[in-house]
XYZ file of C-alpha atoms in Angstrom:
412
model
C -46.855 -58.014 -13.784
C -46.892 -60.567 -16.256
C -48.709 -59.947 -19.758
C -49.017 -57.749 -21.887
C -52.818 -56.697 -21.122
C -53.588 -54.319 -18.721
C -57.613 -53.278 -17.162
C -58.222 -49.727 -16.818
C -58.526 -50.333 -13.368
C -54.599 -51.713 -13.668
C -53.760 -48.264 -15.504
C -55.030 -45.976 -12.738
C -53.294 -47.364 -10.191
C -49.934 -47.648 -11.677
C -50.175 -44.427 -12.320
C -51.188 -43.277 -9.025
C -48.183 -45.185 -7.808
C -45.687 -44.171 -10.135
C -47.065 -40.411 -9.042
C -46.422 -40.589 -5.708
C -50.097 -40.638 -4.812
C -50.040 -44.054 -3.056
C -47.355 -43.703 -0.786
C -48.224 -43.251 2.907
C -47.874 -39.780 4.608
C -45.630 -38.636 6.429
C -46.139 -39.607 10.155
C -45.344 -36.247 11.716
C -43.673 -33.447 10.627
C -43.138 -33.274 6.659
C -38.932 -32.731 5.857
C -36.915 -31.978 3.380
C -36.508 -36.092 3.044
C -40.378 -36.506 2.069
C -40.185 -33.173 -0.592
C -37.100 -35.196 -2.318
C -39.156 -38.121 -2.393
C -42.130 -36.449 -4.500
C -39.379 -34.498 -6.331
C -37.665 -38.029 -7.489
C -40.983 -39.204 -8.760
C -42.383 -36.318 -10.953
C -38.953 -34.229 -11.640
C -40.892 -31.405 -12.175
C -43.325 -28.819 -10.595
C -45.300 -26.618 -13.415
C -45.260 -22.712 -12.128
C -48.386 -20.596 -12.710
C -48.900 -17.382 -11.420
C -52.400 -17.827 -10.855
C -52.556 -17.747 -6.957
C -56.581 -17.619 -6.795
C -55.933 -20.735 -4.112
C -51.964 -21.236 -3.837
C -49.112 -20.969 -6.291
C -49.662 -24.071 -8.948
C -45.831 -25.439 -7.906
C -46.795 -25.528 -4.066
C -50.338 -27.682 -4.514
C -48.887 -31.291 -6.154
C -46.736 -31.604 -2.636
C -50.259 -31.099 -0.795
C -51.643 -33.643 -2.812
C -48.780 -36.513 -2.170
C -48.011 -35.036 1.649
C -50.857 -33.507 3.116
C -50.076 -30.235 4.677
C -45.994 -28.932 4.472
C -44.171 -25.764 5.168
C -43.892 -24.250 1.462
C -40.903 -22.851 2.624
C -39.176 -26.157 2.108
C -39.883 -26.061 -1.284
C -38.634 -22.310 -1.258
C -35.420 -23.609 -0.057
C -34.949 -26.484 -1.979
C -35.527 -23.801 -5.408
C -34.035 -20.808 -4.191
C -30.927 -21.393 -1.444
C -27.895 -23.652 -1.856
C -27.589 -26.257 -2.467
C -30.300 -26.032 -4.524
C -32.314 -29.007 -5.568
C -34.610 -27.698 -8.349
C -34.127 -25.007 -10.826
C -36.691 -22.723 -12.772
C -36.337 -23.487 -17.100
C -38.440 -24.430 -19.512
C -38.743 -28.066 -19.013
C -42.698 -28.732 -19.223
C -43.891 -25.000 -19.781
C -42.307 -22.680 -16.921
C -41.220 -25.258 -14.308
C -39.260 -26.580 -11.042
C -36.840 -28.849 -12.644
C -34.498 -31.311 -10.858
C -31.092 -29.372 -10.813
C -29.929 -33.118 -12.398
C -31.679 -32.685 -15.445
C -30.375 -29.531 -16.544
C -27.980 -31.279 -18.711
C -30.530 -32.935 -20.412
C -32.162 -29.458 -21.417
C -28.706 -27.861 -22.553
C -30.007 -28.880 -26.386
C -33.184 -26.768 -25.318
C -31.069 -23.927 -24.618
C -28.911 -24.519 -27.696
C -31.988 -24.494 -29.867
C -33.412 -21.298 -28.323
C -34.243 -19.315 -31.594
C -36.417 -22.608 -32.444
C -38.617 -22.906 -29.287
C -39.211 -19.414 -28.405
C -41.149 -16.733 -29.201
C -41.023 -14.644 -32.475
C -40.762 -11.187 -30.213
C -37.778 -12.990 -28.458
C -36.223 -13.803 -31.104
C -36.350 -10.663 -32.974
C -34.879 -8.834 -30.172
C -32.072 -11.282 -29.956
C -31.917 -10.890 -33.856
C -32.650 -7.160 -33.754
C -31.063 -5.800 -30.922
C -27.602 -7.638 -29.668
C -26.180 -4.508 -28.072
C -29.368 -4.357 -25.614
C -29.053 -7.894 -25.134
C -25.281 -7.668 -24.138
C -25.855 -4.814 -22.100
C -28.688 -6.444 -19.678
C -26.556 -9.700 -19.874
C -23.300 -7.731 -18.394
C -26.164 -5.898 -15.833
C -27.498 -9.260 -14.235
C -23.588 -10.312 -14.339
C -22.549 -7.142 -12.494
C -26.181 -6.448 -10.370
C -27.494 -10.338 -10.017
C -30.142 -11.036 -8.816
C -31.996 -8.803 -10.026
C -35.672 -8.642 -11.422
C -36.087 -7.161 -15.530
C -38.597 -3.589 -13.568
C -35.001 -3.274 -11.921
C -32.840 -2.653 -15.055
C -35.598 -1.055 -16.876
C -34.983 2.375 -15.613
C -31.246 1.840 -16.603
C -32.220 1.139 -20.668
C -30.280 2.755 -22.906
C -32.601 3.278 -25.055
C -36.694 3.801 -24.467
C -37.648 0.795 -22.122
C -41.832 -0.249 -23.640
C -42.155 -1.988 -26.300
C -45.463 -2.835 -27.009
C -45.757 -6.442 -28.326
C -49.458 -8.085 -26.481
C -48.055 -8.185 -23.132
C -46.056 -4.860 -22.962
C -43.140 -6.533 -21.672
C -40.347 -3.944 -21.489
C -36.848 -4.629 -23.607
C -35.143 -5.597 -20.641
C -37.542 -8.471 -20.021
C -37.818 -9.289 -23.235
C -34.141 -9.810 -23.592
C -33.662 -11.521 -20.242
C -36.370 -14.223 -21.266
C -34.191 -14.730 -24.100
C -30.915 -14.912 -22.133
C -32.757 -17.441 -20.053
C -34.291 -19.321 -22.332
C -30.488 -19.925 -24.029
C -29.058 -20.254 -20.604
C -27.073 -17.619 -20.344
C -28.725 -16.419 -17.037
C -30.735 -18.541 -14.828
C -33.302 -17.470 -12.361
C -32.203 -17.202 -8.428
C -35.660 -16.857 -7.220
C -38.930 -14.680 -7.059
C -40.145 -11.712 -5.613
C -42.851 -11.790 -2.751
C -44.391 -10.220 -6.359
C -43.643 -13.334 -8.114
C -41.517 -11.712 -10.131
C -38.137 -13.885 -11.218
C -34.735 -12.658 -10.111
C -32.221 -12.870 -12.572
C -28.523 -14.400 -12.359
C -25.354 -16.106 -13.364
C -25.542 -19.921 -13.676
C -22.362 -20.190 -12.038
C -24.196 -17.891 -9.002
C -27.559 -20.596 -9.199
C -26.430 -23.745 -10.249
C -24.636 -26.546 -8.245
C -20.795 -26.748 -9.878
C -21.177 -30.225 -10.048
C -24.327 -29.973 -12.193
C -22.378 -27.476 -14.589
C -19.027 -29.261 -15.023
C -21.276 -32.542 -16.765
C -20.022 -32.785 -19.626
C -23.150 -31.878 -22.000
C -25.067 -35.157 -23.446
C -25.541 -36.024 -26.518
C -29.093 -34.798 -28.025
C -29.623 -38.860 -28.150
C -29.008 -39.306 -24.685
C -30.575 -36.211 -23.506
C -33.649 -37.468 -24.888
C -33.691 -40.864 -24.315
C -33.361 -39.780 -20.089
C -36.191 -37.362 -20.934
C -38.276 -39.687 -22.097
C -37.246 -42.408 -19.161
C -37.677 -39.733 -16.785
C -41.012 -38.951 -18.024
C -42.208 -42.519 -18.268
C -41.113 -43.700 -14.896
C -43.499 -40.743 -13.769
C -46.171 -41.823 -15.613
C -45.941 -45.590 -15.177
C -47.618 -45.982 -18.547
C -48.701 -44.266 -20.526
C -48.994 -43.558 -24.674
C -47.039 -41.898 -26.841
C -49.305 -37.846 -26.778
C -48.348 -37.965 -23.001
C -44.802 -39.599 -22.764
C -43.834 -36.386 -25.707
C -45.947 -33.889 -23.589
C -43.964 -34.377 -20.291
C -40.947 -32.448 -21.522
C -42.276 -30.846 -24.569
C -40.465 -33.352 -26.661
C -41.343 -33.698 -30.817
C -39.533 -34.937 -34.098
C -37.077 -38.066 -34.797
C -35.133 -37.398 -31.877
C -37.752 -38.463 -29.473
C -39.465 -41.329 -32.240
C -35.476 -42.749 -31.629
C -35.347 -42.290 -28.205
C -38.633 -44.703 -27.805
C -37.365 -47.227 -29.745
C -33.930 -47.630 -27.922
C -35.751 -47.499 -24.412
C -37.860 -50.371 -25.708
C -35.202 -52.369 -27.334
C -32.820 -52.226 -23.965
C -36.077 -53.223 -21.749
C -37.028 -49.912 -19.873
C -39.895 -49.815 -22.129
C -42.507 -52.722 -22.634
C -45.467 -51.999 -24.479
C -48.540 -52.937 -23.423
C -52.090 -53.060 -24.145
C -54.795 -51.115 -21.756
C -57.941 -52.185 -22.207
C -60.129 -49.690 -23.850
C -57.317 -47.247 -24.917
C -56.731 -46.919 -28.783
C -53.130 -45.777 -28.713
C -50.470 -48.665 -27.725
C -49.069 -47.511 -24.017
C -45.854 -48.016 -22.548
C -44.894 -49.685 -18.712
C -42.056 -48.254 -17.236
C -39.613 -51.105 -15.944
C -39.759 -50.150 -12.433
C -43.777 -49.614 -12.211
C -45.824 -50.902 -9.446
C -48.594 -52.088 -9.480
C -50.704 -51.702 -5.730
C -53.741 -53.987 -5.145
C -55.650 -50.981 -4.101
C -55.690 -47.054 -3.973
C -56.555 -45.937 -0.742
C -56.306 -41.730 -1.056
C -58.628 -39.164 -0.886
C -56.850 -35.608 -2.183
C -57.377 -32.759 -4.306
C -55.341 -32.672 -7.154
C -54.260 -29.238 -9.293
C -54.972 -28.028 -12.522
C -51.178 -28.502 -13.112
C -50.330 -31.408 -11.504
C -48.313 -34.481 -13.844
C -51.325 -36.631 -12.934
C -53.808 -34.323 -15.524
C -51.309 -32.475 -17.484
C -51.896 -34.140 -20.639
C -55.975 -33.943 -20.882
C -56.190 -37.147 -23.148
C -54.601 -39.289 -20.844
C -57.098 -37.774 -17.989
C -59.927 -39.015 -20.530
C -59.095 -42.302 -21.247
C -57.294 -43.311 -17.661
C -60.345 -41.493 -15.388
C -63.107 -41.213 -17.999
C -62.499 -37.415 -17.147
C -63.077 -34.653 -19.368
C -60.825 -31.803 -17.752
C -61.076 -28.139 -18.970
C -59.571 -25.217 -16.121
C -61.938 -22.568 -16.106
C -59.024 -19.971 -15.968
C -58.979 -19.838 -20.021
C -62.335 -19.828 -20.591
C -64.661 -16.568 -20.717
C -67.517 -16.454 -17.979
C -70.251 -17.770 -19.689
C -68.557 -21.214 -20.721
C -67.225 -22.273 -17.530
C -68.826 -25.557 -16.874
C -67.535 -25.587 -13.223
C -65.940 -22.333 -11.843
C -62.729 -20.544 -12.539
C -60.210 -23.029 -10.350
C -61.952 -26.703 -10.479
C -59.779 -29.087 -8.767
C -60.455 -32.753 -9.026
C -60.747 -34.751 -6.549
C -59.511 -38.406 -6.331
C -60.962 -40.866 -4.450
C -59.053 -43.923 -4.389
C -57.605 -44.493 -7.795
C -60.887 -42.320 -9.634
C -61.762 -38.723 -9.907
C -64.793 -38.430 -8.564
C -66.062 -34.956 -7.866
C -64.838 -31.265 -9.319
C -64.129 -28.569 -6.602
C -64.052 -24.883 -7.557
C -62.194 -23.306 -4.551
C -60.593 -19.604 -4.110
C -58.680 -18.539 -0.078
C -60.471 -15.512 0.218
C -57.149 -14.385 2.589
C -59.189 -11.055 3.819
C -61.501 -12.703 5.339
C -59.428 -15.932 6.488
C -62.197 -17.955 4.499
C -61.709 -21.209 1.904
C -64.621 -20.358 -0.451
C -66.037 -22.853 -2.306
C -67.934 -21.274 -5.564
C -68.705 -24.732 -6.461
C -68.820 -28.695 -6.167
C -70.111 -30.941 -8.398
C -69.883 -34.986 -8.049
C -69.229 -37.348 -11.579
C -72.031 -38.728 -12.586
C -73.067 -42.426 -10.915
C -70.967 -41.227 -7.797
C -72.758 -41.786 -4.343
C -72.925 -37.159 -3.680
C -73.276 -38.057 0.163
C -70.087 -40.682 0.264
C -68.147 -37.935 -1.864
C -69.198 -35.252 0.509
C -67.926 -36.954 3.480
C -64.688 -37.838 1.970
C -64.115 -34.425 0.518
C -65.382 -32.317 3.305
C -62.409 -33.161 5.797
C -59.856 -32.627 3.066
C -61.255 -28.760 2.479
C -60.692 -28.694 6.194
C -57.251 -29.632 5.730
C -56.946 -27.238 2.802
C -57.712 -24.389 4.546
C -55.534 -25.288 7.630
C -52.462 -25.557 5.615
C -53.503 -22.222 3.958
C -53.779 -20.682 7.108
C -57.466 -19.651 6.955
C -59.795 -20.350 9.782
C -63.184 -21.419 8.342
C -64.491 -23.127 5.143
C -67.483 -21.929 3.551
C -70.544 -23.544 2.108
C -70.520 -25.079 -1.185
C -72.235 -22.318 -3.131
C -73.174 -23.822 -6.407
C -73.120 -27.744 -7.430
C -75.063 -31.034 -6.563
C -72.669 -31.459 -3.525
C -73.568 -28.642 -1.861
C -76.444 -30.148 0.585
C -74.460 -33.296 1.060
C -71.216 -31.325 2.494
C -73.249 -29.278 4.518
C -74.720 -31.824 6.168
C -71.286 -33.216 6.436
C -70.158 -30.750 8.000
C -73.039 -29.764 10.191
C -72.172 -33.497 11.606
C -68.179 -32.233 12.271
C -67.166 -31.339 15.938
C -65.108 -28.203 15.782
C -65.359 -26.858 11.726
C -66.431 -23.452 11.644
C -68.256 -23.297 8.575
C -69.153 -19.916 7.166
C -73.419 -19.248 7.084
């Protein structure tokens, strides 16, 4: 790519690339080989415990693989050798097990990052903390409703969430790294343990980085995700603020990972990652989460898809502009329609509350596009029939879409 000027059109589909979104499917059966090869690209997976459609961490492999056995990702978080762990990387997240030494300052700095209720317990109460740290060592794993019977002392506290003490003090123990988390629950709830039980050795004998060089393979991590991107999004990947990240720029532009670049009609100066492609064209058609790295940072959604994103999730009733669980949909390298969609599991049923195409968007050539993928959607979810769009301008044209489709069952 030569120049330093860069269309909008450029933008979208370097970052599509540097996503994973661009790469072909799998042709057969998805394997653990194809899950590393998503994993490599973003290096993390948010976790939310919404499951309204699936688990957030489970939807950005749909996106980039089409339908997979989640249980690969199970096993590649949860059994040895494990390939992701579960820290505070993004917000709650799947982390590559090889950046865990690049968080260790994270867990150094716990008092700074988290909470003021987990802080004052670790201030406040060191006794219970040493206590359920010497539990999970003797019990691990084990989930925080499993010690709380155990307390030695009265087990609610009653802080906005109700948390008990015994959760309250293992998020701290976690969050400083003291315990890690083996897995969840069919509940969702995490399962407490050692490091030394979770963690590869090899990860944990690394010598621990510098905060310099953790954050200067942060912030190359992040950009080689993003392909370019400005400076809100390349702190936002990993949380990332202060000098220590302002330095860490500056020394991945002076050695060459970094060059920065102008795209055209963006205010903020962006950044090309070294190793970015650049495809002549974005054939895709997928849903893409709430959570996935694509939209994470709502800006960069703006100015790269002229896409104003807002989840419905946090938003009372009344000012939900499209449903509870929109999903965007891309359609080669633009977002061209909002899907609100809930797995009604009872009934074996993908509901869809709502669609509703961007405006200038051809609703019938959306509608034929989309309405195969909600097929696919509800296959991989296990559900046997798709329902009718019930609110949005792109209910009629899916209908008819899918009144057109040999064997849908599509709910009346």
């Amino acid at each position: 790519m030569a120049g330093d000027d860069l269309s909008l059109a450029a933008a979208r589909r370097i970052a599509l690339a540097a996503q994973g979104f661009l790469e072909p499917r799998p042709d057969g059966a998805v394997t653990r080989r194809h899950l590393r090869r998503v994993l490599d690209r973003t290096g993390v997976l948010q976790i939310d415990s919404v499951n309204v459609l699936a688990r957030a961490h489970y939807l950005p492999l749909f996106s980039r693989l089409g339908p997979y056995p989640t249980e690969l990702l199970d096993r590649a978080a949860q059994r040895a050798p494990r390939e992701l762990f579960e820290y505070w990387s993004h917000v709650a997240a799947l982390t590559s097990v090889r950046l865990q030494p690049f968080l260790r300052w994270r867990m150094a700095e716990a008092e700074r990052h988290s909470w003021p209720e987990i802080r004052r317990i670790a201030r406040d109460s060191p006794a219970l903390v040493a206590w359920v740290r010497d539990e999970v060592a003797a019990r691990g794993p084990v989930t925080s409703a499993q010690l709380e019977t155990d307390l030695p002392r009265p087990a609610k506290v009653d802080w906005g969430w109700n948390w008990s003490d015994a959760k309250t003090a293992l998020e701290w123990l976690f969050r400083t790294g003291e315990v890690a988390v083996a897995g969840r629950t069919n509940g969702f709830a995490r399962l407490y343990d050692l490091p030394e039980r979770v963690l590869p050795r090899e990860v944990l004998e690394i010598p621990t980085p510098t905060d310099d060089e953790a954050f200067r393979e942060l912030v190359r991590v992040a950009a080689r995700a993003l392909g370019v991107a400005a400076e809100p999004e390349l702190r936002d990947y990993f949380r990332l603020v202060g000098p220590r990240f302002n330095r860490a720029l500056r020394e991945l532009v002076d050695e060459g990972t970094l060059r920065p670049v102008t795209v055209r009609g963006w205010r903020p100066r962006a950044y090309l990652h070294a190793e970015a492609r650049m495809p002549r064209r974005a054939d895709v058609a997928t849903l893409v989460s709430p959570f996935d790295p694509l939209v994470w940072e709502r800006g960069r959604t703006e100015r790269l898809f002229d896409f104003r994103y807002r989840i419905g999730i946090y938003t009372v009733p009344e000012e939900r502009e499209h449903g509870y669980y929109a999903l965007p949909f891309l359609l080669g390298d633009t977002l061209v329609a909002r899907v609100d969609l809930k797995a009604d599991r009872k009934a074996s049923v993908l509901l869809v509350p709502g669609a509703w195409a961007e405006p200038k968007q051809d609703v019938g050539e959306v509608a034929a596009r989309l309405a195969p993928v909600l097929e696919e959607v509800a296959d991989w979810l296990g559900l046997s029939a798709v329902a009718p769009a019930a609110h949005g301008d792109l209910g009629m044209a899916l209908a008819d879409t899918q009144n057109g489709r040999r064997g849908v069952t599509v709910i009346r």
